[in-house]
Coordinates of C-alpha atoms in Angstrom, one line a residue:
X1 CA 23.2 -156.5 129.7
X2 CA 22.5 -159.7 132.2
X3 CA 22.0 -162.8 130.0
X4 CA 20.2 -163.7 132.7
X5 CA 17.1 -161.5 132.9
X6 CA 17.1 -161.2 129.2
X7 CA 14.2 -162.4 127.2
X8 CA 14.8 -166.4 126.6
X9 CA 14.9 -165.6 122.8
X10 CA 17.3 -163.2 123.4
X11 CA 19.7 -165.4 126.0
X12 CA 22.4 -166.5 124.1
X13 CA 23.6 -170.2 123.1
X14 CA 27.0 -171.6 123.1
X15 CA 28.6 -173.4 120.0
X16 CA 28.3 -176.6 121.9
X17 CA 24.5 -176.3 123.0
X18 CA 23.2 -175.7 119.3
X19 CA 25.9 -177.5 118.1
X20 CA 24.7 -181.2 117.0
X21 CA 23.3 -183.4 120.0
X22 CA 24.9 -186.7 118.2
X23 CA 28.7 -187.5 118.1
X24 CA 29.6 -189.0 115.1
X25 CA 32.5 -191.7 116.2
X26 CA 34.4 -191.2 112.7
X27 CA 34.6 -188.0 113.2
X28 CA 36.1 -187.8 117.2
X29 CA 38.5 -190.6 116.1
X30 CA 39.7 -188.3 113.4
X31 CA 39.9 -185.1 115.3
X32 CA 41.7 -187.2 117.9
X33 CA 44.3 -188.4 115.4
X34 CA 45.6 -184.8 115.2
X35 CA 46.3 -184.7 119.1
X36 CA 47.8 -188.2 118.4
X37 CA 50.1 -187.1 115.5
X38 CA 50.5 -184.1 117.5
X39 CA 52.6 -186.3 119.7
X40 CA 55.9 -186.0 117.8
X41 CA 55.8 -182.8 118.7
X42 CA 55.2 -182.4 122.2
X43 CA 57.1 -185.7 123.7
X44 CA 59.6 -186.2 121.1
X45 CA 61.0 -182.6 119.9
X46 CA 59.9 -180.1 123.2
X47 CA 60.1 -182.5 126.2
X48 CA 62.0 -185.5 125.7
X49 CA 64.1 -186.4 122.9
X50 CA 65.3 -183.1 120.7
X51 CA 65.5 -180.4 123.8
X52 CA 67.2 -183.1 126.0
X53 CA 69.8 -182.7 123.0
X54 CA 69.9 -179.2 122.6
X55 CA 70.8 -179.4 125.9
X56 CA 73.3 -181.3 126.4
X57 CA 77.1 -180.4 126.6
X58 CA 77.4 -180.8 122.8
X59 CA 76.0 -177.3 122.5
X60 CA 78.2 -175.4 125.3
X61 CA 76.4 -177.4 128.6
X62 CA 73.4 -177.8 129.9
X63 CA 72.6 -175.1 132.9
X64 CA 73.0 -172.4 129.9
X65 CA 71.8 -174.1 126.9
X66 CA 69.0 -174.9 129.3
X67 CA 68.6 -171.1 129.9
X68 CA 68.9 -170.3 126.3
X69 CA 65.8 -172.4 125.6
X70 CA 63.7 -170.8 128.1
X71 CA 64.4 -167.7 126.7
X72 CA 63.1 -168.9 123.1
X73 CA 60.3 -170.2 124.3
X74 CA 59.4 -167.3 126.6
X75 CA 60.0 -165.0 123.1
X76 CA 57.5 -167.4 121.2
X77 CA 55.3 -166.5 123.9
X78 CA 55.0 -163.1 123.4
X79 CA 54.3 -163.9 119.5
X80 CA 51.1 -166.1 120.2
X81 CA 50.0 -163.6 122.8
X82 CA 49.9 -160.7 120.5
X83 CA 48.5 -162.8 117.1
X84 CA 46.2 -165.9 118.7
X85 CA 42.8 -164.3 119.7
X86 CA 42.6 -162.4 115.6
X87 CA 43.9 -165.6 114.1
X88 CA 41.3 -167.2 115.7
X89 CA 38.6 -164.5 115.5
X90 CA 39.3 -164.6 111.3
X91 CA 39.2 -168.6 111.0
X92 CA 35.6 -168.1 112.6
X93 CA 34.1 -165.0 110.9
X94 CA 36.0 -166.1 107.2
X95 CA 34.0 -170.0 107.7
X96 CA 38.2 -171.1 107.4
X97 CA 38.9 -173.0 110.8
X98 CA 40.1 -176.1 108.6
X99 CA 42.2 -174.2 106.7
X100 CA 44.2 -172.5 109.3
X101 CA 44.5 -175.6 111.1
X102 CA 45.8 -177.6 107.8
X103 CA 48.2 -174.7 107.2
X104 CA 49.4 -173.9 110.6
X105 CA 49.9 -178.0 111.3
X106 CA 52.1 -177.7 108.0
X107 CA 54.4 -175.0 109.4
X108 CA 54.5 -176.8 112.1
X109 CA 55.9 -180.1 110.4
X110 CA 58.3 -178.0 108.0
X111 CA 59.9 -176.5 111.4
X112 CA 60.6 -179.8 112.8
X113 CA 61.7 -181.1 109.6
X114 CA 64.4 -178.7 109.5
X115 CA 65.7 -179.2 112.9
X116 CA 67.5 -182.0 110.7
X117 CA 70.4 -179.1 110.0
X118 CA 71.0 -178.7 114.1
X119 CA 74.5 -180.2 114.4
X120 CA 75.7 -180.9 117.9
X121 CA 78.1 -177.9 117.9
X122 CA 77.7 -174.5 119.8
X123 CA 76.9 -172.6 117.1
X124 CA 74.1 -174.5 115.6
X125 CA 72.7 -174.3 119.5
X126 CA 70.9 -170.9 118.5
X127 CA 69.4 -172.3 115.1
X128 CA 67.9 -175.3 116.9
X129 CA 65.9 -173.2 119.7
X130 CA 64.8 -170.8 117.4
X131 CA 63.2 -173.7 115.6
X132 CA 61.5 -175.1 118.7
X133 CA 60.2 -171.9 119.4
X134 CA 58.7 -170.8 115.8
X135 CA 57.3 -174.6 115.8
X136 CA 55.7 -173.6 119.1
X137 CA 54.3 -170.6 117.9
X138 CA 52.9 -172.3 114.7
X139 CA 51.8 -175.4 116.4
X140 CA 49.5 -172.6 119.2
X141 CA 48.1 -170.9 116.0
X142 CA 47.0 -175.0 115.0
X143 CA 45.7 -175.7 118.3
X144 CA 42.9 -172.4 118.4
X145 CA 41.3 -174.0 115.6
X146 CA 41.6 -177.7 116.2
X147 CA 40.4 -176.6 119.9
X148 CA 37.7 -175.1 118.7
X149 CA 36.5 -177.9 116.5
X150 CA 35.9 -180.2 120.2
X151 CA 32.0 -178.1 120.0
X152 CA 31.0 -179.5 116.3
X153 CA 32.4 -182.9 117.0
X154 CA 31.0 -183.4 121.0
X155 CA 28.0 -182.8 122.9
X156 CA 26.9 -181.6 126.4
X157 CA 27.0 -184.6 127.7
X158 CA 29.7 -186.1 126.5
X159 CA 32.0 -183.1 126.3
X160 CA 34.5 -184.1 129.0
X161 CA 35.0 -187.8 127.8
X162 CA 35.6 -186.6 123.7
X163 CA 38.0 -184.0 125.4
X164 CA 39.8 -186.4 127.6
X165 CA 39.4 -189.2 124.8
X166 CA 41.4 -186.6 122.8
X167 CA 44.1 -185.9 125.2
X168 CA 44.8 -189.8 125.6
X169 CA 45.1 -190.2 122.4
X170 CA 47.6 -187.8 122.2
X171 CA 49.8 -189.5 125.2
X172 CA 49.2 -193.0 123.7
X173 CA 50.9 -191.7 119.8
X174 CA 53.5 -190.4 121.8
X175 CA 54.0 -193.8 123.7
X176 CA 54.5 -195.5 119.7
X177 CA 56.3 -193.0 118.3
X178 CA 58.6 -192.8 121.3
X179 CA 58.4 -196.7 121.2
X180 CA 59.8 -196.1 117.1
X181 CA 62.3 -193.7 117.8
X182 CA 63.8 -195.5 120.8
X183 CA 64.1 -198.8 118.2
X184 CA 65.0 -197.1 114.9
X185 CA 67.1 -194.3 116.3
X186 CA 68.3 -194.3 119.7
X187 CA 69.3 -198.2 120.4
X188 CA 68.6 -199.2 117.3
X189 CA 67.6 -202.7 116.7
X190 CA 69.5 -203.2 113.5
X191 CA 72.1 -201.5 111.7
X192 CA 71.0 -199.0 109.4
X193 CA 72.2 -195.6 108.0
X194 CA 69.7 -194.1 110.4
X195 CA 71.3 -195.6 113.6
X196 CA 75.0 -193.7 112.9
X197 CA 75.8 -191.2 115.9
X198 CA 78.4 -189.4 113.7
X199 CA 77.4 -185.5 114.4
X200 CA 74.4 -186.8 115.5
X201 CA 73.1 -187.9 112.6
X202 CA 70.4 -190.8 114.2
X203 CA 68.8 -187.6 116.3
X204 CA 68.5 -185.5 113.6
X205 CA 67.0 -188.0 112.1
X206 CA 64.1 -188.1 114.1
X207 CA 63.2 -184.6 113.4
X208 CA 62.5 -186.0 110.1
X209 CA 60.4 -188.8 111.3
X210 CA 59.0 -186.5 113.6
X211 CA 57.7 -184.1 110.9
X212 CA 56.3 -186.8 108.9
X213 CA 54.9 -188.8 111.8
X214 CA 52.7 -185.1 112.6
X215 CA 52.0 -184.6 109.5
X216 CA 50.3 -187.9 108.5
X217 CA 48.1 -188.2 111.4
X218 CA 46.5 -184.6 110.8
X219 CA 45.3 -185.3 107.6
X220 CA 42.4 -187.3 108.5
X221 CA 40.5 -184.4 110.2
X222 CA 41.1 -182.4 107.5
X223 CA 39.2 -184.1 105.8
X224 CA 36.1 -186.0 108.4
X225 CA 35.2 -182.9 110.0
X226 CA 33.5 -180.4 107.8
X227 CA 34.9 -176.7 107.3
X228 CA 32.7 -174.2 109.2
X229 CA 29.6 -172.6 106.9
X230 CA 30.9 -168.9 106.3
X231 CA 28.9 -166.3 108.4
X232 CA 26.3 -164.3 106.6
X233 CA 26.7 -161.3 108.9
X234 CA 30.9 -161.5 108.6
X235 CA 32.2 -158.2 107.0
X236 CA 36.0 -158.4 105.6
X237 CA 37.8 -156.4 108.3
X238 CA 41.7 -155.4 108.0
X239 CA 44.5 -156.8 110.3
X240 CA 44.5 -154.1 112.5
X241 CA 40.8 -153.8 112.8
X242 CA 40.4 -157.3 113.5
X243 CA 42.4 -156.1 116.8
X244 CA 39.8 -153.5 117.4
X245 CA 36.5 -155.8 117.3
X246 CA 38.6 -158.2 119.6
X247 CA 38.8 -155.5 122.4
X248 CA 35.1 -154.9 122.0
X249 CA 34.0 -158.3 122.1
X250 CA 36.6 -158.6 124.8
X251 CA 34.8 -155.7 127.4
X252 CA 31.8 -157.9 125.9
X253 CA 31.9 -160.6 127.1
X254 CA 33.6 -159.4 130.5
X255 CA 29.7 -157.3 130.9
X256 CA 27.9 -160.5 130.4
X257 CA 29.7 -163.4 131.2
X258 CA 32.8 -162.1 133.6
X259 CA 33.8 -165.8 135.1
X260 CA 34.9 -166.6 130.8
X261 CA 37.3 -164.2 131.6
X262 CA 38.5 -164.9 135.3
X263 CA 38.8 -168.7 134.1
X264 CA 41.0 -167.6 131.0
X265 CA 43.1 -165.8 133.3
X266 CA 43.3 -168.2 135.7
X267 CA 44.0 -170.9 133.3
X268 CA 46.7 -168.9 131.8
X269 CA 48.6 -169.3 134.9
X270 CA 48.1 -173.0 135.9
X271 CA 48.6 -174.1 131.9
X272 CA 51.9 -172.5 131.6
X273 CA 53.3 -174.4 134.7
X274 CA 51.8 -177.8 133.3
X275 CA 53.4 -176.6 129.9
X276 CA 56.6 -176.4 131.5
X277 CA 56.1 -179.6 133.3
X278 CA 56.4 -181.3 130.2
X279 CA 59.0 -178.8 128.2
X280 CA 61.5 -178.9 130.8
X281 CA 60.8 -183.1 132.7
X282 CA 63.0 -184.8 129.7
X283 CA 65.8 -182.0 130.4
X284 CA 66.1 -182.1 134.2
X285 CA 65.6 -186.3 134.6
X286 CA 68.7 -186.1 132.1
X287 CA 70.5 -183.4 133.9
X288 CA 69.5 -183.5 137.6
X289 CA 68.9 -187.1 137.9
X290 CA 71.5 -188.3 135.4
X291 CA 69.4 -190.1 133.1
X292 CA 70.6 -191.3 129.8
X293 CA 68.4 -190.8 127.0
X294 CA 67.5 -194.2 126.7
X295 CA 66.7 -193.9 129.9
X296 CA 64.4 -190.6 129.7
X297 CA 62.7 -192.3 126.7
X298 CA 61.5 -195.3 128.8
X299 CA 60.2 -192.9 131.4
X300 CA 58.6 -190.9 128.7
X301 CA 56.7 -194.2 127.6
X302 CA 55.9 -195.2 131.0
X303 CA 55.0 -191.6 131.4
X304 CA 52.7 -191.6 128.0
X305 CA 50.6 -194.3 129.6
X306 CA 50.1 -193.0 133.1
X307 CA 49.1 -189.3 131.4
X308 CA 46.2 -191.4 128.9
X309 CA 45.4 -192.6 131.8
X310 CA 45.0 -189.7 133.7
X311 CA 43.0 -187.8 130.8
X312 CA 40.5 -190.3 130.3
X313 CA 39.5 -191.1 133.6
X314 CA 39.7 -187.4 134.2
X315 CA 37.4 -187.0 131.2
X316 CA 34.5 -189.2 132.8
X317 CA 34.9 -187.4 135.8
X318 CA 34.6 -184.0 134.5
X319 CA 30.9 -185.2 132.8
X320 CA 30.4 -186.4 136.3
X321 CA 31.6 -183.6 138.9
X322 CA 32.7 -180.7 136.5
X323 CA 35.8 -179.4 135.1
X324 CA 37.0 -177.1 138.0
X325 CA 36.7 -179.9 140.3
X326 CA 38.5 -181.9 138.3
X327 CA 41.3 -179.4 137.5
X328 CA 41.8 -178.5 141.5
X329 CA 42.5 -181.8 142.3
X330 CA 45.2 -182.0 139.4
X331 CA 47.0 -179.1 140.4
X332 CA 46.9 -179.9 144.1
X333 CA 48.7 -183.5 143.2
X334 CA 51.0 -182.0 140.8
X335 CA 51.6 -179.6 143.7
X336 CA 52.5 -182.4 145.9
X337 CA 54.7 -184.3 143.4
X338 CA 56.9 -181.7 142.2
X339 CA 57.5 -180.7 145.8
X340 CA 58.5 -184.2 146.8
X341 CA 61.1 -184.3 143.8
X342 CA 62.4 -181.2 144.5
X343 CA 63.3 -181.7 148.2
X344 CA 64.4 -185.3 148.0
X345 CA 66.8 -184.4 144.9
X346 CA 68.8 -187.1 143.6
X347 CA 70.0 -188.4 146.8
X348 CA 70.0 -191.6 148.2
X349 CA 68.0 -192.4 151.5
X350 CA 67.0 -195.5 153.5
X351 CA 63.1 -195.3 153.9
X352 CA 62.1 -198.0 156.5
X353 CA 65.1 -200.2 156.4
X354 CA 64.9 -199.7 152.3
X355 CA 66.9 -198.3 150.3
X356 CA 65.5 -195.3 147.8
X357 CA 67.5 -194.2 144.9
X358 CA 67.7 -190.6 143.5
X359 CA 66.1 -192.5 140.4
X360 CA 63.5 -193.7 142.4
X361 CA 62.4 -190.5 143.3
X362 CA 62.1 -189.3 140.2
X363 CA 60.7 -192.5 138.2
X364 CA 57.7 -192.7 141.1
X365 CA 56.8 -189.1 141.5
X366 CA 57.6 -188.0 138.0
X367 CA 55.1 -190.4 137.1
X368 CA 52.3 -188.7 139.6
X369 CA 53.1 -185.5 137.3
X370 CA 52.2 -187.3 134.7
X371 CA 48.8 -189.0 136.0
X372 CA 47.7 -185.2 137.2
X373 CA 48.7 -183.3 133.9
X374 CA 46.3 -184.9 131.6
X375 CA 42.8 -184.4 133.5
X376 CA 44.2 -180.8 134.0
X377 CA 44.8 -179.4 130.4
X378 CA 41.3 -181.7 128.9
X379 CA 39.1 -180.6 131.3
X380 CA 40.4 -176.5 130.8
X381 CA 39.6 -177.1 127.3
X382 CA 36.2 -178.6 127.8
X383 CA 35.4 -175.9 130.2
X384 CA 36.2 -173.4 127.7
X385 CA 34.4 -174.9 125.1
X386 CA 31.1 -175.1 127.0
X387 CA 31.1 -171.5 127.2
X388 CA 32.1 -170.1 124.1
X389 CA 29.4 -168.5 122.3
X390 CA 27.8 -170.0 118.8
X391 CA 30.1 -169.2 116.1
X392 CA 33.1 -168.0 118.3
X393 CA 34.9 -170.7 119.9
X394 CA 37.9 -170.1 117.2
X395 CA 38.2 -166.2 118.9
X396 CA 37.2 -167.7 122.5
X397 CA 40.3 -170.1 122.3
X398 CA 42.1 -167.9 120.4
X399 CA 41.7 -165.7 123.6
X400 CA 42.4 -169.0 125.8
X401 CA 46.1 -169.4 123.4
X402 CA 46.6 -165.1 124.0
X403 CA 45.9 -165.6 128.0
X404 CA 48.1 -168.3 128.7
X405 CA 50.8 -167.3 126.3
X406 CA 50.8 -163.9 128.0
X407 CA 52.1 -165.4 130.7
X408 CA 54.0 -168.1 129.1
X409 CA 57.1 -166.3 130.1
X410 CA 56.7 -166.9 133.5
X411 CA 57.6 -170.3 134.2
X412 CA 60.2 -170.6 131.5
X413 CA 61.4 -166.9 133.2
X414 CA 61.1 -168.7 136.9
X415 CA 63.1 -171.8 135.9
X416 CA 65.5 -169.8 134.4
X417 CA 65.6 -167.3 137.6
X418 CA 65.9 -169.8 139.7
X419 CA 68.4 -171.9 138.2
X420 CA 70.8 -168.3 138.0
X421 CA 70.2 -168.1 141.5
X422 CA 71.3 -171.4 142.3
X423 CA 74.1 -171.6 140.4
X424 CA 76.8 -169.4 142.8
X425 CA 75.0 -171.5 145.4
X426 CA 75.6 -175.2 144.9
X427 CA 78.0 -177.5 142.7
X428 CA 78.7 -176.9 139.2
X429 CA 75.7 -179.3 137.4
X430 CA 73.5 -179.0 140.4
X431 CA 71.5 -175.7 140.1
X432 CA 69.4 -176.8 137.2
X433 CA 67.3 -179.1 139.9
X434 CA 66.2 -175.5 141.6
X435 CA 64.6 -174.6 138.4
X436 CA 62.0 -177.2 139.7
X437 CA 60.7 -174.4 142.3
X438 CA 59.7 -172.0 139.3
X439 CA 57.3 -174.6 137.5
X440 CA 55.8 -174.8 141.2
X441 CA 55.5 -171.2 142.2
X442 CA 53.8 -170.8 138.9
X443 CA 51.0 -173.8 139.7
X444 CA 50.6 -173.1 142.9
X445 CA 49.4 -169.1 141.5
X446 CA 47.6 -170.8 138.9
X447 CA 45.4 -173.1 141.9
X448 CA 44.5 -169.6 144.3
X449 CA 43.8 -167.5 141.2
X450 CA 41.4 -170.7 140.2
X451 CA 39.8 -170.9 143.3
X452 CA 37.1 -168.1 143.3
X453 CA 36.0 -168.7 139.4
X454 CA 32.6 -170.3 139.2
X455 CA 32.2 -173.7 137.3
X456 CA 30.6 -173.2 133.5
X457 CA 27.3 -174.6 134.9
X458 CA 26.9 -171.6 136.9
X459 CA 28.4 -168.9 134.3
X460 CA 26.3 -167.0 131.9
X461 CA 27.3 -167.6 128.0
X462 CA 28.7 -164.0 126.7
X463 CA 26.8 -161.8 124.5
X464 CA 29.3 -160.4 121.8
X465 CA 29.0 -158.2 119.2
X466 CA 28.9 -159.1 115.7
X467 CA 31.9 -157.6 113.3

């Protein structure tokens, strides 16, 4: 069936469209205090605090720690691919999108919490990436349903700028909680028990502050933004059988809205290299460019503010031009930046009669990866959202988490490739800089597969079955 040449009472509606047509500002500041609790985990535990310590030489050196985490990460993958979509797909038909995201958000906390019990030793190396990956898994599961929440709390026209509002949010908690850590933890402005390095004790300590930091800030959309109304067509449906209506609705939607699914598959690919942008910056400025982690902290701060930035400006302009427009020009300029640090290294040049540091090079083009990652992931959720279908933007993202996780392995895999490679090649220390080229193989795939998908303006909303 063609939505468009069905009867207008039959075309279908997206959650957003009959969603409500006011935005309540209580309740977009609470939904975005998640993505700003959320910040603990993203900028202090994955990208530049606990995984810059996991791999450092304390746990057996950094090119194979390094490896050891991609391969965590690309395992954790695998798990949110096969369980997203039905997680997602039974928060919308069971009216319990709240609840999975309260409960998921907990794991989440509890995970990082016990990354406490990582001591800097070898053998505590495996115990601390398997924690970062089942907190990655857990923390995907959270971010279906808070995802799908941005239709009850936005509106058509404002979409872009709640989405982007969220996403700087989320940078800016990560700026004050980095800002805490840096003073209570990591050069600390008074002595306390939390400041000893003995076995590491001050970084372990901010997995604890981390947990709680997350934790805190969820709570208010937990309670601002109501739970969905239950469905009254829903029929309980097994585990398994959840699987079964998903491949249905999947062909479904495919037969009457095909660009939903070219976009998730193009996503999938250009949202795995911006994850591993992130994931992987803190660890190569601190192994390829020798940065303490004082050092990486600051540039995660400086970082933080460039990427709100970035996501709110890229928030307006996606209201303004569209999301695709705005997502090609991201990856194009994250395209450019990585390519610039990956040639120029950490060597020294003279530029004009001035001279330019291998720190240089990564403080001013590390930061253009930050400007470009922000408008990039809000405006691939806001396009999502404007297409999902009334009552299934928890499957539809849920589908969005499966896609991209699918792939997940593939950058983690290609910076892990590529550093293997390199390692026979060049000095001892230098080969994790050539994991670089994997993050931007995978974005460059992600920009041609984008490039024929039509914007959501111009896609039909999908017809899907009912369970």
């Amino acid at each position: 069936m063609n939505t468009a040449s069905a009867p207008e009472a039959m075309q279908p509606s997206s959650e957003l469209a009959s969603g409500t047509q006011a935005t309540g500002k209580a309740r977009v500041l609470a939904w975005a205090a998640w993505d700003w609790g959320s910040a603990a985990f993203n900028a202090i535990m994955t990208t530049f605090v606990f995984t810059v310590y996991l791999t450092s030489n304390a746990f057996g050196g950094k090119d194979q720690a390094s490896a050891v985490l991609g391969g965590a990460l690309a395992i954790a993958g695998i798990a949110i691919a096969l369980l997203a979509p039905v997680t997602g797909q039974r928060s919308d038909t069971g009216g319990r999108r709240k609840l999975w995201l309260g409960v998921n958000t907990a794991a989440v906390a509890i995970l990082t919490g016990l990354c406490f019990f990582v001591f800097p030793r070898p053998e505590f190396l495996l115990l601390g990436v398997s924690l970062i990956a089942l907190g990655n898994v857990f923390f995907e599961f959270a971010g279906v349903n808070y995802n799908a929440m941005l239709a009850q709390i936005s509106t058509p026209k404002n979409i872009g700028r709640v989405s982007g509002f969220g996403w700087g949010m989320g940078y800016l908690g990560g700026i004050v909680a980095l800002l805490i850590v840096l003073q209570l933890f990591v050069q600390p402005s008074f002595d306390w028990f939390g400041a000893s390095t003995e076995d590491s004790l001050n970084i372990r300590l901010v997995a604890v502050f981390s947990a709680l930091w997350f934790f805190i800030f969820a709570l208010p959309v937990l309670f601002a933004v109501p739970e969905l109304p239950r469905p009254g067509r829903a029929q309980p449906l097994g585990f398994l059988a959840s699987y079964g209506l998903l491949i249905r609705r999947i062909k479904a939607i495919y037969a009457t809205s095909p660009h939903t699914i070219y976009f998730l598959l193009a996503s999938a690919v250009f949202r795995d290299g911006l994850a591993a942008v992130f994931t992987f910056g803190g660890i190569i400025a601190a192994g390829t460019f020798g940065f303490e982690l004082s050092q990486v902290i600051f540039f995660a701060i400086f970082g933080n503010v460039v990427a709100a930035v970035g996501a709110i400006i890229g928030g307006f302009l996606d209201d303004r031009v569209g999301p695709k427009a705005v997502i090609m020009g991201s990856l194009v300029g994250l395209l450019v930046a990585g390519t610039m640090i990956l040639v120029l290294g950490n060597e020294n040049y003279i530029f004009f009669g001035t001279p330019w540091a291998g720190s240089t090079t990564f403080w001013v083009f590390g930061l253009f990866l930050c400007l470009f990652v922000g408008p990039a992931q809000s405006s691939s959720r806001a396009y999502l959202a404007r297409l999902a279908p009334h009552g299934e933007s928890g499957e539809l993202f849920g589908l969005y988490a499966t896609t991209g996780r699918a792939v997940s392995f593939l950058a983690p895999a290609l910076f892990t490739l590529c550093i293997a490679l390199a390692t026979p090649l060049v000095a001892p220390g230098e080969a994790q800089r050539w994991g670089i080229l994997g993050i931007m193989v995978v974005l460059l795939a992600g920009l041609l597969v984008l490039l024929p998908v039509k914007s959501p303006d111009k896609t039909a909303i999908a017809v899907v079955p009912a369970s």
